[in-house]
Structure formats: structure tokens, C-alpha cells
XYZ file of C-alpha atoms in Angstrom:
549
model
C 140.449 37.126 41.367
C 142.269 33.975 42.408
C 141.468 32.393 39.060
C 142.933 35.384 37.251
C 146.119 35.250 39.335
C 146.420 31.530 38.652
C 145.984 32.109 34.930
C 148.668 34.785 34.949
C 151.184 32.460 36.583
C 150.629 29.459 34.346
C 153.440 28.806 31.850
C 152.857 28.608 28.126
C 152.116 25.060 26.956
C 155.098 23.753 25.004
C 152.970 23.050 21.940
C 150.942 26.257 21.990
C 153.340 28.186 19.772
C 154.962 25.397 17.806
C 155.704 26.675 14.314
C 155.713 30.343 15.421
C 158.304 31.129 12.759
C 156.239 29.838 9.816
C 153.969 32.910 9.213
C 156.849 35.369 9.183
C 159.026 33.059 7.118
C 156.343 32.731 4.442
C 155.908 36.494 4.162
C 159.656 37.098 4.091
C 160.028 34.461 1.400
C 157.490 36.225 -0.809
C 159.104 39.621 -0.183
C 162.568 38.228 -0.888
C 161.320 36.531 -4.053
C 159.730 39.712 -5.405
C 162.515 42.073 -4.373
C 165.165 39.590 -5.477
C 163.511 39.038 -8.841
C 163.213 42.773 -9.429
C 166.801 43.433 -8.335
C 168.170 40.577 -10.446
C 166.389 41.940 -13.506
C 167.799 45.421 -12.897
C 171.316 44.094 -12.279
C 171.076 41.769 -15.252
C 170.141 44.664 -17.504
C 172.857 46.808 -15.948
C 175.490 44.174 -16.808
C 174.903 44.876 -20.490
C 175.821 48.533 -20.099
C 179.260 48.909 -21.641
C 180.294 52.145 -19.934
C 178.047 52.905 -16.938
C 180.166 55.884 -15.804
C 179.696 57.578 -19.137
C 175.974 56.897 -18.990
C 175.696 58.395 -15.520
C 177.675 61.405 -16.694
C 175.079 62.178 -19.350
C 173.898 65.803 -19.214
C 170.265 64.685 -19.496
C 170.583 62.425 -16.459
C 172.281 65.154 -14.454
C 169.464 67.533 -15.304
C 166.871 64.971 -14.191
C 168.652 64.381 -10.889
C 169.001 68.110 -10.280
C 165.333 68.765 -11.005
C 164.227 65.823 -8.855
C 166.144 67.121 -5.856
C 165.295 70.779 -6.554
C 161.534 70.319 -6.822
C 161.519 68.007 -3.795
C 163.465 70.552 -1.734
C 161.214 73.437 -2.778
C 158.065 71.384 -2.162
C 159.314 70.408 1.287
C 160.238 73.977 2.236
C 156.902 75.359 1.017
C 154.907 72.641 2.774
C 156.698 73.172 6.085
C 156.696 76.974 5.809
C 152.935 77.022 5.259
C 152.142 74.249 7.736
C 153.659 76.054 10.732
C 151.479 79.213 10.608
C 148.407 77.164 9.667
C 148.951 74.810 12.610
C 149.467 77.819 14.912
C 146.249 79.415 13.639
C 144.290 76.199 14.180
C 145.688 75.885 17.698
C 145.164 79.535 18.523
C 141.549 79.558 17.220
C 140.011 76.296 18.510
C 136.448 77.596 18.143
C 136.429 79.361 14.782
C 133.647 78.226 12.404
C 134.770 75.627 9.897
C 137.721 74.343 11.895
C 136.545 70.728 11.903
C 135.634 70.903 8.217
C 139.121 72.159 7.383
C 140.725 69.358 9.409
C 138.476 66.834 7.631
C 139.627 68.198 4.253
C 143.216 67.824 5.449
C 142.512 64.129 6.107
C 140.874 63.680 2.696
C 143.979 65.022 0.969
C 145.912 61.975 2.199
C 143.592 59.237 0.921
C 142.237 60.988 -2.175
C 143.574 59.479 -5.440
C 146.346 61.682 -6.775
C 144.835 62.012 -10.239
C 141.556 63.280 -8.739
C 143.364 65.918 -6.705
C 145.309 66.935 -9.815
C 142.039 67.401 -11.703
C 140.801 69.694 -8.922
C 144.065 71.654 -8.943
C 143.790 72.188 -12.702
C 140.187 73.353 -12.288
C 141.280 75.961 -9.720
C 144.748 77.043 -10.885
C 144.703 76.150 -14.594
C 144.632 78.582 -17.511
C 140.828 78.758 -17.438
C 140.555 77.900 -13.739
C 138.811 79.729 -10.950
C 141.843 81.809 -9.943
C 142.501 83.159 -13.435
C 138.811 83.832 -13.976
C 138.747 85.880 -10.784
C 141.886 87.774 -11.808
C 140.406 88.460 -15.241
C 137.188 89.748 -13.656
C 139.244 92.070 -11.447
C 141.220 93.369 -14.433
C 144.484 91.822 -13.241
C 146.989 89.804 -15.289
C 146.735 86.033 -15.243
C 148.683 84.018 -12.686
C 151.752 81.984 -13.511
C 151.349 78.996 -15.875
C 150.305 75.847 -14.074
C 152.243 73.260 -16.082
C 155.860 72.932 -15.103
C 157.495 73.614 -11.759
C 154.658 75.858 -10.424
C 152.046 73.158 -10.929
C 154.256 70.491 -9.375
C 154.838 72.673 -6.313
C 151.124 73.458 -5.916
C 150.194 69.783 -6.139
C 152.890 68.679 -3.701
C 151.826 71.360 -1.243
C 148.222 70.145 -1.579
C 149.225 66.632 -0.548
C 151.940 67.331 2.023
C 151.107 70.624 3.731
C 147.936 69.184 5.373
C 149.943 66.205 6.643
C 152.606 68.470 8.129
C 149.981 70.814 9.608
C 148.221 67.902 11.333
C 151.523 66.679 12.788
C 152.467 70.146 14.011
C 148.988 70.704 15.454
C 149.285 67.492 17.452
C 152.642 68.651 18.794
C 151.187 72.019 19.798
C 148.264 70.310 21.512
C 150.733 68.286 23.565
C 152.047 71.435 25.258
C 151.009 71.369 28.948
C 148.313 73.895 29.922
C 150.619 75.188 32.644
C 152.924 76.596 29.967
C 150.136 78.758 28.586
C 149.054 79.816 32.056
C 152.580 81.001 32.782
C 152.733 82.753 29.394
C 149.498 84.578 30.275
C 150.934 85.708 33.594
C 154.125 86.982 31.937
C 152.246 88.721 29.114
C 153.943 86.865 26.242
C 153.492 88.231 22.735
C 152.947 85.974 19.722
C 156.663 86.118 18.970
C 157.510 85.161 22.562
C 155.072 82.239 22.465
C 156.618 80.906 19.278
C 160.239 81.369 20.365
C 159.965 80.050 23.918
C 157.045 77.567 23.857
C 156.097 76.429 20.367
C 159.430 76.278 18.557
C 161.109 73.855 21.011
C 158.173 71.489 20.486
C 157.924 71.883 16.705
C 161.668 71.623 16.138
C 161.621 67.957 17.171
C 159.154 67.173 14.352
C 160.612 69.308 11.583
C 163.463 66.949 10.669
C 161.471 63.749 10.415
C 158.460 65.410 8.817
C 160.671 67.209 6.326
C 162.560 64.024 5.444
C 159.299 62.169 4.895
C 157.863 64.934 2.677
C 161.110 65.186 0.706
C 161.010 61.448 0.076
C 157.378 61.574 -1.068
C 158.098 64.463 -3.442
C 161.285 62.899 -4.811
C 159.392 59.716 -5.716
C 156.258 61.474 -6.986
C 154.983 60.115 -10.289
C 151.390 61.112 -11.075
C 151.951 64.773 -10.209
C 155.021 65.156 -12.431
C 153.560 63.047 -15.244
C 150.421 65.183 -15.500
C 151.664 68.634 -14.477
C 155.314 68.495 -15.548
C 154.574 69.928 -18.968
C 157.583 68.496 -20.791
C 161.137 67.168 -20.535
C 162.358 70.214 -18.588
C 160.245 69.149 -15.608
C 161.021 65.430 -15.363
C 161.897 63.440 -12.255
C 163.587 60.077 -11.935
C 160.345 58.083 -11.767
C 158.864 59.748 -14.853
C 162.167 59.300 -16.683
C 162.144 55.582 -15.821
C 158.602 55.315 -17.191
C 159.555 57.144 -20.393
C 162.678 55.042 -20.871
C 160.793 51.740 -20.463
C 157.426 52.397 -22.087
C 158.137 55.108 -24.650
C 161.789 54.890 -25.665
C 162.536 51.240 -24.764
C 165.938 52.416 -23.556
C 166.613 49.735 -20.938
C 170.178 50.795 -20.014
C 169.008 54.316 -19.217
C 166.020 53.017 -17.254
C 168.287 50.763 -15.189
C 170.753 53.569 -14.494
C 167.897 55.815 -13.371
C 166.449 53.095 -11.151
C 169.796 52.481 -9.441
C 170.262 56.210 -8.933
C 166.823 56.500 -7.376
C 167.531 53.695 -4.908
C 170.798 55.352 -3.896
C 169.229 58.791 -3.488
C 166.139 57.697 -1.588
C 167.578 54.855 0.497
C 169.142 57.050 3.164
C 166.125 59.337 3.352
C 163.853 56.322 3.769
C 165.716 55.313 6.910
C 165.299 58.810 8.315
C 161.609 58.894 7.428
C 161.034 55.693 9.397
C 161.608 57.692 12.561
C 158.321 59.484 11.896
C 156.473 56.486 13.246
C 158.151 56.862 16.621
C 157.051 60.364 17.425
C 156.059 60.804 21.073
C 152.400 60.341 21.875
C 150.352 63.453 22.536
C 147.733 64.167 25.139
C 145.438 66.005 22.773
C 142.427 63.911 23.708
C 142.484 64.875 27.394
C 144.054 68.336 27.248
C 142.584 71.235 29.208
C 141.975 74.247 26.999
C 143.709 77.400 28.181
C 143.402 80.676 26.334
C 146.693 81.669 24.794
C 148.049 85.132 25.548
C 148.411 85.832 21.811
C 144.823 84.891 20.909
C 143.639 88.496 20.918
C 142.760 90.733 18.013
C 146.404 91.445 17.214
C 146.874 88.054 15.551
C 143.457 87.718 13.900
C 144.562 89.038 10.509
C 147.652 86.824 10.495
C 145.625 83.723 11.385
C 142.880 84.467 8.866
C 145.494 84.908 6.144
C 147.062 81.530 6.994
C 143.679 79.793 7.008
C 142.722 81.493 3.727
C 145.856 80.020 2.138
C 144.822 76.579 3.445
C 141.371 76.996 1.911
C 142.833 78.126 -1.414
C 145.315 75.265 -1.637
C 143.266 72.391 -0.182
C 139.544 73.109 0.108
C 138.987 74.772 -3.289
C 140.475 71.880 -5.333
C 138.277 69.438 -3.406
C 135.223 71.621 -3.968
C 136.031 72.004 -7.664
C 135.997 68.229 -8.116
C 132.452 68.100 -6.724
C 131.168 71.137 -8.621
C 132.755 70.197 -11.964
C 131.516 66.626 -11.645
C 127.938 67.696 -10.933
C 127.996 70.014 -13.958
C 129.234 67.289 -16.306
C 127.285 64.719 -18.351
C 126.527 62.455 -15.412
C 124.032 60.104 -17.048
C 126.067 59.699 -20.228
C 129.230 58.987 -18.274
C 127.563 56.549 -15.924
C 126.152 54.621 -18.882
C 129.592 54.288 -20.459
C 130.683 50.611 -20.313
C 134.338 51.702 -20.137
C 133.682 53.348 -16.772
C 132.292 50.159 -15.256
C 135.001 47.964 -16.762
C 137.594 50.251 -15.229
C 135.685 50.175 -11.925
C 135.686 46.387 -11.918
C 139.404 46.325 -12.705
C 140.196 48.836 -9.952
C 138.132 46.943 -7.386
C 139.814 43.661 -8.277
C 143.329 45.113 -8.126
C 142.740 47.194 -4.983
C 140.861 44.422 -3.191
C 143.602 41.896 -3.910
C 146.345 44.331 -2.918
C 144.568 45.402 0.276
C 143.747 41.877 1.385
C 147.269 40.702 0.567
C 148.919 43.570 2.431
C 146.716 43.135 5.503
C 147.182 39.361 5.617
C 150.945 39.643 5.080
C 151.269 42.260 7.805
C 149.218 40.176 10.246
C 151.266 37.028 9.597
C 154.574 38.863 9.840
C 153.569 40.436 13.156
C 152.574 37.052 14.584
C 156.196 35.996 14.312
C 157.547 39.404 15.299
C 155.589 39.626 18.546
C 156.567 36.044 19.455
C 160.194 37.085 19.129
C 159.660 40.241 21.173
C 157.378 39.002 23.971
C 158.008 35.282 24.384
C 161.627 34.922 23.306
C 162.689 38.404 24.480
C 164.428 39.050 21.168
C 163.436 42.673 20.664
C 166.115 43.466 18.103
C 165.232 40.439 16.016
C 161.557 41.457 16.095
C 162.431 44.992 15.014
C 164.630 43.664 12.220
C 161.796 41.432 11.029
C 159.358 44.344 10.862
C 161.971 46.481 9.128
C 162.404 43.737 6.525
C 158.665 43.928 5.899
C 159.073 47.654 5.294
C 161.841 47.152 2.762
C 159.668 48.739 0.081
C 160.454 52.098 1.727
C 164.060 51.725 0.652
C 163.173 50.580 -2.877
C 160.398 52.856 -4.222
C 157.380 50.970 -5.613
C 157.902 52.337 -9.103
C 161.516 51.154 -9.152
C 160.374 47.751 -7.904
C 157.752 47.683 -10.639
C 160.372 48.604 -13.224
C 162.456 45.589 -12.236
C 159.426 43.308 -12.352
C 158.502 44.739 -15.746
C 161.946 43.859 -17.109
C 161.760 40.403 -15.529
C 158.337 39.596 -16.980
C 159.140 41.227 -20.291
C 162.088 38.842 -20.680
C 159.538 35.991 -20.566
C 157.062 37.874 -22.813
C 154.359 37.888 -20.133
C 154.617 41.475 -18.850
C 151.196 42.445 -20.209
C 149.548 39.040 -19.820
C 149.809 39.162 -16.023
C 149.861 42.938 -15.704
C 147.034 43.190 -13.173
C 148.404 40.556 -10.755
C 151.799 42.270 -10.950
C 150.181 45.632 -10.174
C 148.272 44.153 -7.232
C 151.423 42.514 -5.871
C 153.437 45.743 -6.119
C 150.656 47.788 -4.505
C 150.374 45.236 -1.692
C 154.081 45.581 -0.922
C 153.753 49.365 -1.081
C 150.923 49.288 1.492
C 152.624 46.743 3.781
C 154.623 49.327 5.818
C 151.383 51.162 6.673
C 149.735 47.914 7.728
C 152.676 47.048 9.973
C 152.551 50.445 11.686
C 148.807 50.180 12.297
C 148.736 46.584 13.591
C 152.039 46.280 15.437
C 151.145 47.897 18.752
C 147.558 46.520 19.031
C 148.730 42.954 18.325
C 151.413 43.170 20.991
C 148.943 44.554 23.513
C 146.577 41.635 22.874
C 149.407 39.152 23.432
C 150.579 40.883 26.598
C 147.105 40.899 28.106
C 145.709 37.530 27.057
C 148.605 35.165 26.288
C 148.640 33.362 29.613
C 144.878 33.291 29.934
C 144.457 31.734 26.486
C 147.236 29.262 27.294
C 145.445 28.207 30.488
C 142.284 27.611 28.454
C 144.117 25.689 25.741
C 143.143 28.309 23.168
C 145.565 28.126 20.244
C 145.765 28.112 16.475
C 142.608 28.838 14.536
C 140.437 28.944 17.642
C 142.617 31.626 19.211
C 142.556 33.616 15.991
C 138.780 33.305 15.654
C 137.662 33.851 19.239
C 140.393 36.113 20.617
C 142.586 37.864 18.073
C 140.115 38.991 15.421
C 137.383 40.271 17.787
C 139.911 42.356 19.710
C 141.680 43.595 16.577
C 138.636 44.524 14.530
C 139.298 48.248 14.554
C 143.010 48.261 13.580
C 142.466 45.487 11.018
C 139.586 47.454 9.501
C 141.702 50.607 9.332
C 144.682 48.741 7.829
C 142.532 47.066 5.182
C 140.674 50.281 4.335
C 143.853 52.315 4.007
C 145.702 49.733 1.912
C 142.722 49.356 -0.440
C 142.327 53.135 -0.753
C 146.020 53.605 -1.565
C 145.925 50.905 -4.224
C 142.580 52.081 -5.601
C 143.993 55.515 -6.423
C 147.385 54.368 -7.746
C 148.405 55.623 -11.175
C 152.142 54.922 -11.201
C 152.409 51.132 -11.356
C 149.385 50.644 -13.622
C 150.842 53.217 -16.049
C 153.920 51.030 -16.381
C 152.171 47.657 -16.665
C 148.739 48.512 -17.976
C 147.519 48.943 -21.500
C 144.611 50.737 -23.090
C 142.510 47.565 -22.953
C 142.389 47.188 -19.161
C 142.706 50.611 -17.522
C 141.869 51.216 -13.906
C 139.761 54.214 -12.932
C 142.790 56.480 -12.331
C 144.235 55.435 -15.686
C 140.886 56.046 -17.409
C 140.736 59.529 -15.897
C 144.287 60.230 -17.069
C 143.422 59.068 -20.579
C 140.365 61.315 -20.720
C 142.335 64.302 -19.497
C 144.984 63.589 -22.139
C 142.268 63.443 -24.816
C 140.833 66.807 -23.618
C 137.515 65.198 -22.635
C 137.211 67.528 -19.684
C 133.474 67.209 -19.054
C 133.583 63.431 -19.050
C 136.784 63.535 -17.007
C 135.020 65.710 -14.411
C 132.347 63.061 -13.848
C 134.984 60.321 -13.751
C 136.982 62.277 -11.171
C 133.940 62.766 -8.938
C 132.959 59.111 -9.326
C 136.482 57.975 -8.466
C 136.661 60.282 -5.437
C 133.281 59.227 -4.045
C 133.974 55.544 -4.624
C 137.426 55.747 -3.039
C 136.202 57.618 0.044
C 133.111 55.416 0.267
C 135.196 52.262 0.155
C 137.482 53.577 2.874
C 134.599 54.499 5.184
C 132.588 51.338 4.496
C 135.507 48.965 5.071
C 136.811 50.774 8.149
C 133.396 50.938 9.816
C 132.068 47.653 8.450
C 134.983 45.615 9.767
C 136.054 47.818 12.654
C 132.565 48.543 13.928
C 132.412 50.275 17.268
C 135.319 48.301 18.654
C 135.286 45.854 21.557
C 135.950 48.560 24.124
C 132.734 50.388 23.321
C 130.726 47.269 22.885
C 131.356 46.324 26.467
């Protein structure tokens, strides 16, 4: 004990943290170089626009802006409106069969490649999908057409409603058991429980969750590209893609990119607050039966859960069933599939490793500022600078890089490195959120002890930091690789038909109406993406140092 006390009182050696600013400075330099290069290309192209006000007053641009905001608002409202009753049903029925499976499907919706989920949505809600087949069997008219605004809304609800439901469920699980005991004593109805207990808790999360979902829907690319159905259902990102790759209308692409930055910049700042939601006590809560858990709310809860199954579980199941019914052997023997797999692994692996390394290096400098120099605001500003990609959407960043590289006639020659770099910057904010708190806790607990032992530099990283940070590093790497592995937006801008990734190959096969081969590709992409995530997270994270001891 005396040795521990002595270690805690020893000062830091003056040379232990020499050069603390170098890791963060290197990462900031790369970020500034990429963002600056992209911005300079956009501004340089904008300088050639003779009358920018007239361009921005174009009726086509106004229609795109209106549709972007309209579909994002509707998607947000639908996601939140469905998430609240689903979260209440999950909280009110903690023991119903299939609850854990439904929550697992909610988690899959976040990391599943967008193009795979879109394939499942088409298989369920398309013209010849499961829903219309069931309606035809029952002698009822077909449902609404999928392509256009309905399909966009269904897809956005698939991705965002599970996220909102999980957030709301965590908030409901944070309610103290004493509140439910009192509600039981007072004989609260379901309406009373919502008005007096649940709503005050959920209201705190609605604003930040809604802002985050709105931002995700406003910058959606793959969903609108595949399910938009034409120029009437076009958002800013798809319009930028069409202007650059199809029409070669650079002034219009630049105007759209600037508009997107202006529209999403403020919402990005609001969405950052999502990461500071109060911690819940769900892991140690004491279950108390709610007063409204009787038979009177069974039908309402079953209806909410049925909607969740229809919107989330059925598309996931359709991917598996359609893939197993397709030409598996023929598709697996196709060399194009394995070339695309190799390309996707190379791009995603580079992006994931780059994002994780950049986040780790940036946080080394950030925590030194916060803990050793007591410069908390400077540390927060440094981490916010690393999350600058939230203010400039990845597709807009990629558009600037495309213009910059195209000016030197190398846009397609170094397409894959450019895609990996953009995806790494897009994943960096997630890495920072995952690693920030664990890295600070390690420094707070072991800084003085490692200083007393003369443990610094590579030895500290090897023997102290990495063993204690295995689990968060594994999660950060797995998530960043999974996000890059399923990306369709940036590769659609930079890529060509000669070097498609797996998502791009699936999109090409869907566009060529090769539905049976596309079904196998979708299943292969889904299994590989989920397998990579699980293997990396568990392979690097292991059981964690706490359990090992």
C-alpha cells in the first residue's frame, strides 16, 4: 500500500511526455490537407460561376432542396413516431418470446450495408414482393409503389427507427423502480404512465435523436439513388453525383455542395450532443411490473411489435431466403465476385486501420491537454476538429477531392486510395467517441505509476495502453471497417466498372435486373460484413482485461 501511495505522489518525469503534441499535430495536418484541398477545389470551381445567385435561384435546385428537406422531415417524424410505441412495448413486455432476437435485428440494421438492406426492402415491399403477394392472395389491391418517396421513407425508417427505439428503450430503463412502484400504488393507466413518467424522460432525447436522424436522412445517398425512381425524388447528394458523373456540370455540382454544407452544418452541431446523453442504469436495474402491463395494452403492444417485424425483421429475413434460393455455386465461382471482395477488403481495411490509428493518435494529444495541462477546452476543440467530417458530409468532401484530382487527370488512377481516405475520415468521429473515455481512464489510473517505473513511449504503448484498451480498440476498428465495407456513396463517385467494390457490384447487378445473382451477392456481402465485424471485435477485443483477471 505504501508503494502505491508513493507512486501516486511522484511527479511526471520532465521527459516522459516530450513531444506530446506531435501525434495530434500529424493527424490535424492530414485532416487540414484533405479538407483544405477539397474546399479549395470547390471554391476554385465556384469562382468560375458567372452569376451564382441566378444559379441558386434555379427552379430545379429549389425542387431538390425542398425534396431533400421534405423527405428528411417525414423520415424523421415516422422513425420517431414508430420508435416511441415500440420502445414502450419492449419495456412493458421484458419477457415476451423473441425480444432479444428483435433487439439483435435492431443492432444489425445499423451495421448492415445499405445496399443489402435495400435489396431486402425491395424483396418485401416491391411490386412482386412478399407484401404484394400476400395482398394478391387475399384478393386485395396492391400496396403503393415502392420507388419514389414511399420507398425512401420505408428504407429510412428501416435504418433509423431501430436506432431511435434503442435510445428510447435505454431512457425508459433508466427510470427508477420506485417510480413504477408508486405508479402501481396509485393505479396509473397507460396514458398516465406515459404522461407523468415516460414522457419527461423521452422528451430529453427526442431533440438530439431527431436532429441526428434528420441529418442522416438529408445526406442519404444509396437509398435515394436506388429507390428514388427518377428526377422527382432527388436529394442534394444524388444531384451532386449526377452533376459530376453524368452531366459533367461542375458549376451546378459546386452550388449543390455549398448548399449541402450550409444546410447540414448547423444540424451537425446539434447532433453532436447525442454523444453526451446521460448514462443509464439499465445493467443493474431492478425489474418492477408496470401498472399498465395487463391485458388492456396487449393488443397495442403486439401491433407495435408487428410493425417492427414488418419493417426490420422481414427485410433481413428476405436477404437470407432469397440468397439461399439463388444460384449459389455459380455466383461463388464468378471471378468478378472475388475481385470485388478483394477490392472491398483492401479499401475497408485501409480505411478502418487509418481511422483507428488517427483517432488513437489524436486522443493521445487530447488527453494530455485535458489531464496533464488542465486545458479541457483545448482538448475538446481538438476532438471536435477531428470530427469535422460531421460538418462537411463525406460525399461533399469526396466531390471536392474528385474535382481536385480530376484537374490533375488522376481521379480514376488513385480512386481506391481516395475512397479509403474519405471513408477513414467519415469513420473518425465514431472512433473518437469510442476511444475517448477509455483512454482518459487509463491515463488517470496509471499515469503516475508508469512514470515511477520509467514506462514511456513504445514500451508504455505496448505493455500498458494496448492491453488495457483491447476492447474499445477492437470495437472502433470493427465498426470503422464495417462502415467502409458497406459504403456505396464515395465509390460510386470515384469508382469505375473495372474495379467495383461488393456494394457497387450488387448495385450494378440490380441495375441489370440480375436479381437471382444479386440475391446471392447480397447474402454474401451481408454475411461477410457481419462476420468481419464480429471477428475483428472479438479477435482484438477478446474478453477484456477486466474479465481476464
